[in-house]
């Protein structure tokens, strides 16, 4: 069956460290993978998109990798700050129709 | 731009009542999506429209749910009759077009509680 898996346990790290979140998928062949941030009581906010032929994408302190062989994406936040504390969702397209399938999300807590 | 607008922000109703959720997408966006989020099931796509036409409603749980998009600036999601298991946060999102390379812009959500 098709599955998208993100760490269900919260990730707690110290300010200044690099946070690494994982998104694994099975029985999908996505052309694109997106990452969103969601704060409590708010809708998800788009962060980054990576294409299947891109290995890595960066935006300021954020970095996303996409390994279609491993069927995995890693999301990194360098020099993490307490303001980075939120839930991070990965989403992939099932057929390049705009129909995104979301993972359950991983909650990141950055402690000062 | 005000972003995606949803109303109401909170809705409390009794089982069996009709519930209508409303969404105004970002002006110029051609695609509109309705999602439901619960702790158990996460964020699920219910239905999406492109140029006001429903493209995929395979996520709509059952016939009690219906969605319309009468014009480019307005969409509704209706639940009739509502049941306690429909309690969730419902999000509307819009994007420039169809294609998974488009980022989606989410509204603030409607928190629905069915007693």
Tab-separated table of C-alpha atoms in Angstrom:
chain	number	residue	atom	x	y	z
A	1	UNK	CA	0.000	0.000	0.000
A	2	UNK	CA	1.026	3.618	-0.436
A	3	UNK	CA	2.499	5.286	2.612
A	4	UNK	CA	4.240	8.476	3.636
A	5	UNK	CA	6.038	8.271	6.950
A	6	UNK	CA	7.444	11.037	9.087
A	7	UNK	CA	8.780	10.633	12.600
A	8	UNK	CA	5.735	10.725	14.820
A	9	UNK	CA	7.805	11.496	17.883
A	10	UNK	CA	8.665	15.119	18.519
A	11	UNK	CA	12.207	16.191	17.811
A	12	UNK	CA	13.804	18.211	20.603
A	13	UNK	CA	17.056	20.014	19.916
A	14	UNK	CA	19.142	22.792	21.376
A	15	UNK	CA	19.214	26.234	19.794
A	16	UNK	CA	22.021	26.580	17.287
A	17	UNK	CA	22.072	22.916	16.341
A	18	UNK	CA	20.961	21.463	13.023
A	19	UNK	CA	17.554	19.821	12.956
A	20	UNK	CA	17.051	16.956	10.515
A	21	UNK	CA	13.576	15.673	9.716
A	22	UNK	CA	12.861	12.593	7.641
A	23	UNK	CA	10.153	11.789	5.137
A	24	UNK	CA	9.969	8.253	3.734
A	25	UNK	CA	7.491	7.029	1.185
A	26	UNK	CA	6.520	3.712	-0.375
A	27	UNK	CA	4.703	2.846	-3.579
A	28	UNK	CA	4.804	6.384	-4.895
A	29	UNK	CA	6.838	7.800	-7.765
A	30	UNK	CA	6.515	11.523	-7.132
A	31	UNK	CA	7.807	14.069	-9.570
A	32	UNK	CA	7.812	16.684	-6.816
A	33	UNK	CA	8.052	16.775	-3.064
A	34	UNK	CA	7.101	19.764	-0.944
A	35	UNK	CA	7.709	20.756	2.657
A	36	UNK	CA	5.333	22.855	4.718
A	37	UNK	CA	5.436	24.369	8.171
A	38	UNK	CA	2.377	24.417	10.413
A	39	UNK	CA	2.036	26.402	13.611
A	40	UNK	CA	-0.691	25.569	16.177
A	41	UNK	CA	-4.077	26.875	15.120
A	42	UNK	CA	-2.889	27.868	11.649
A	43	UNK	CA	-2.852	26.458	8.168
A	44	UNK	CA	0.294	24.962	6.652
A	45	UNK	CA	2.734	27.353	4.999
A	46	UNK	CA	4.826	26.321	2.010
A	47	UNK	CA	8.593	26.238	2.524
A	48	UNK	CA	10.356	24.390	-0.298
A	49	UNK	CA	9.730	22.268	-3.342
A	50	UNK	CA	12.195	19.812	-4.814
A	51	UNK	CA	11.927	17.992	-8.130
A	52	UNK	CA	12.753	14.337	-8.673
A	53	UNK	CA	15.829	15.232	-10.730
A	54	UNK	CA	17.184	17.554	-8.045
A	55	UNK	CA	19.297	16.087	-5.305
A	56	UNK	CA	19.287	19.130	-3.074
A	57	UNK	CA	17.569	22.484	-2.648
A	58	UNK	CA	18.476	25.331	-0.319
A	59	UNK	CA	16.719	28.409	0.965
A	60	UNK	CA	18.437	30.466	3.626
A	61	UNK	CA	18.877	28.120	6.644
A	62	UNK	CA	16.771	25.382	5.072
A	63	UNK	CA	18.000	22.480	2.984
A	64	UNK	CA	16.021	19.659	1.426
A	65	UNK	CA	17.370	16.511	-0.180
A	66	UNK	CA	15.455	14.047	-2.326
A	67	UNK	CA	16.687	10.514	-2.911
A	68	UNK	CA	14.340	8.677	-5.273
A	69	UNK	CA	16.319	5.450	-4.878
A	70	UNK	CA	15.928	5.421	-1.114
A	71	UNK	CA	12.470	6.980	-1.467
A	72	UNK	CA	13.370	9.520	1.126
A	73	UNK	CA	13.569	13.266	1.654
A	74	UNK	CA	15.521	14.935	4.414
A	75	UNK	CA	14.737	18.422	5.667
A	76	UNK	CA	17.464	20.301	7.500
A	77	UNK	CA	17.308	23.527	9.486
A	78	UNK	CA	20.756	24.829	10.315
A	79	UNK	CA	21.487	27.162	13.231
A	80	UNK	CA	18.041	26.384	14.608
A	81	UNK	CA	16.162	28.978	16.649
A	82	UNK	CA	13.241	28.689	19.085
A	83	UNK	CA	11.122	30.416	16.406
A	84	UNK	CA	11.647	27.334	14.223
A	85	UNK	CA	9.530	25.303	16.659
A	86	UNK	CA	6.538	24.032	14.681
A	87	UNK	CA	5.217	20.952	12.926
A	88	UNK	CA	6.789	20.210	9.555
A	89	UNK	CA	4.851	18.332	6.910
A	90	UNK	CA	6.148	16.702	3.784
A	91	UNK	CA	3.840	16.298	0.827
A	92	UNK	CA	4.221	14.574	-2.485
A	93	UNK	CA	2.222	14.498	-5.647
A	94	UNK	CA	0.666	11.248	-6.634
A	95	UNK	CA	0.313	12.040	-10.315
A	96	UNK	CA	1.468	15.598	-11.041
A	97	UNK	CA	-2.123	16.747	-10.949
A	98	UNK	CA	-1.670	19.048	-7.999
A	99	UNK	CA	-3.094	16.401	-5.723
A	100	UNK	CA	-0.754	16.400	-2.745
A	101	UNK	CA	-0.592	13.594	-0.216
A	102	UNK	CA	0.668	14.813	3.162
A	103	UNK	CA	2.632	12.999	5.817
A	104	UNK	CA	1.499	13.171	9.428
A	105	UNK	CA	4.172	15.728	10.239
A	106	UNK	CA	7.005	15.919	12.750
A	107	UNK	CA	6.912	18.404	15.600
A	108	UNK	CA	10.173	20.216	16.189
A	109	UNK	CA	10.920	21.879	19.516
A	110	UNK	CA	14.015	24.089	19.662
A	111	UNK	CA	15.064	24.882	23.207
A	112	UNK	CA	16.953	28.094	24.005
B	1	UNK	CA	-3.460	40.248	-0.910
B	2	UNK	CA	-5.490	39.007	2.060
B	3	UNK	CA	-4.659	35.382	1.400
B	4	UNK	CA	-7.173	32.566	1.446
B	5	UNK	CA	-10.191	33.508	3.518
B	6	UNK	CA	-12.326	30.960	5.318
B	7	UNK	CA	-15.493	31.345	7.339
B	8	UNK	CA	-16.554	30.662	9.927
B	9	UNK	CA	-13.377	30.131	11.936
B	10	UNK	CA	-15.195	28.029	14.475
B	11	UNK	CA	-18.446	26.123	14.195
B	12	UNK	CA	-20.197	24.151	16.888
B	13	UNK	CA	-23.301	22.285	15.870
B	14	UNK	CA	-25.424	19.356	16.881
B	15	UNK	CA	-25.519	16.023	15.170
B	16	UNK	CA	-27.906	15.996	12.255
B	17	UNK	CA	-27.589	19.685	11.453
B	18	UNK	CA	-26.366	21.027	8.122
B	19	UNK	CA	-22.993	22.729	8.127
B	20	UNK	CA	-21.664	25.007	5.389
B	21	UNK	CA	-18.039	26.060	5.263
B	22	UNK	CA	-16.946	28.873	2.988
B	23	UNK	CA	-13.749	29.743	1.190
B	24	UNK	CA	-12.476	32.632	-0.885
B	25	UNK	CA	-9.269	31.743	-2.741
B	26	UNK	CA	-6.485	34.129	-3.622
B	27	UNK	CA	-7.415	36.222	-6.617
B	28	UNK	CA	-5.917	34.822	-9.810
B	29	UNK	CA	-5.493	31.308	-8.456
B	30	UNK	CA	-7.120	28.686	-10.645
B	31	UNK	CA	-7.029	25.678	-8.349
B	32	UNK	CA	-8.836	25.235	-5.053
B	33	UNK	CA	-8.485	22.417	-2.555
B	34	UNK	CA	-10.485	21.320	0.491
B	35	UNK	CA	-8.659	19.381	3.211
B	36	UNK	CA	-9.628	17.912	6.548
B	37	UNK	CA	-7.155	17.552	9.421
B	38	UNK	CA	-7.503	15.327	12.470
B	39	UNK	CA	-4.998	13.959	14.919
B	40	UNK	CA	-5.702	10.412	13.819
B	41	UNK	CA	-5.650	10.828	10.054
B	42	UNK	CA	-3.567	13.949	9.532
B	43	UNK	CA	-4.241	16.243	6.593
B	44	UNK	CA	-6.446	14.608	3.987
B	45	UNK	CA	-7.470	15.990	0.611
B	46	UNK	CA	-11.240	15.887	0.186
B	47	UNK	CA	-11.761	17.461	-3.214
B	48	UNK	CA	-10.104	19.867	-5.591
B	49	UNK	CA	-11.243	22.151	-8.376
B	50	UNK	CA	-9.500	23.602	-11.380
B	51	UNK	CA	-11.107	26.582	-13.105
B	52	UNK	CA	-14.212	26.019	-10.953
B	53	UNK	CA	-14.624	22.428	-12.160
B	54	UNK	CA	-14.306	19.543	-9.689
B	55	UNK	CA	-11.377	17.398	-10.786
B	56	UNK	CA	-11.073	14.768	-8.076
B	57	UNK	CA	-13.561	14.139	-5.279
B	58	UNK	CA	-12.294	10.691	-4.355
B	59	UNK	CA	-11.401	11.933	-0.876
B	60	UNK	CA	-14.943	12.967	0.001
B	61	UNK	CA	-15.879	10.563	2.790
B	62	UNK	CA	-19.459	9.911	1.800
B	63	UNK	CA	-22.569	11.374	0.256
B	64	UNK	CA	-23.158	13.581	3.258
B	65	UNK	CA	-20.331	15.768	1.963
B	66	UNK	CA	-20.684	18.017	-1.062
B	67	UNK	CA	-18.632	20.887	-2.461
B	68	UNK	CA	-19.330	23.563	-4.998
B	69	UNK	CA	-17.432	26.317	-6.702
B	70	UNK	CA	-19.957	28.561	-8.449
B	71	UNK	CA	-17.318	31.103	-9.478
B	72	UNK	CA	-13.594	31.747	-9.297
B	73	UNK	CA	-13.793	33.575	-5.991
B	74	UNK	CA	-16.015	31.367	-3.873
B	75	UNK	CA	-16.367	27.754	-2.794
B	76	UNK	CA	-18.462	25.920	-0.214
B	77	UNK	CA	-18.141	22.600	1.540
B	78	UNK	CA	-21.401	21.305	2.937
B	79	UNK	CA	-22.043	18.474	5.363
B	80	UNK	CA	-25.611	17.287	5.659
B	81	UNK	CA	-26.416	15.721	8.053
B	82	UNK	CA	-23.376	16.260	10.262
B	83	UNK	CA	-22.082	13.575	12.640
B	84	UNK	CA	-19.681	13.730	15.605
B	85	UNK	CA	-16.985	11.956	13.565
B	86	UNK	CA	-16.951	14.937	11.198
B	87	UNK	CA	-15.356	17.029	13.939
B	88	UNK	CA	-12.041	18.262	12.545
B	89	UNK	CA	-10.289	21.321	11.175
B	90	UNK	CA	-11.209	21.963	7.562
B	91	UNK	CA	-8.739	23.851	5.414
B	92	UNK	CA	-9.185	25.465	2.067
B	93	UNK	CA	-6.113	26.067	-0.095
B	94	UNK	CA	-5.529	27.615	-3.499
B	95	UNK	CA	-2.740	27.568	-6.044
B	96	UNK	CA	-1.924	29.230	-9.333
B	97	UNK	CA	-2.722	26.147	-11.329
B	98	UNK	CA	-2.853	22.428	-11.586
B	99	UNK	CA	0.497	20.733	-11.312
B	100	UNK	CA	2.386	19.636	-8.273
B	101	UNK	CA	5.109	22.211	-8.877
B	102	UNK	CA	2.688	24.842	-7.614
B	103	UNK	CA	2.801	25.717	-3.966
B	104	UNK	CA	-0.489	25.722	-2.159
B	105	UNK	CA	-1.629	28.615	-0.003
B	106	UNK	CA	-3.748	27.559	2.950
B	107	UNK	CA	-6.436	29.459	4.752
B	108	UNK	CA	-6.635	29.634	8.546
B	109	UNK	CA	-9.082	26.738	8.709
B	110	UNK	CA	-12.518	26.178	10.191
B	111	UNK	CA	-12.620	24.188	13.420
B	112	UNK	CA	-15.820	22.142	13.342
B	113	UNK	CA	-17.233	20.484	16.422
B	114	UNK	CA	-20.289	18.272	16.056
B	115	UNK	CA	-21.914	17.387	19.362
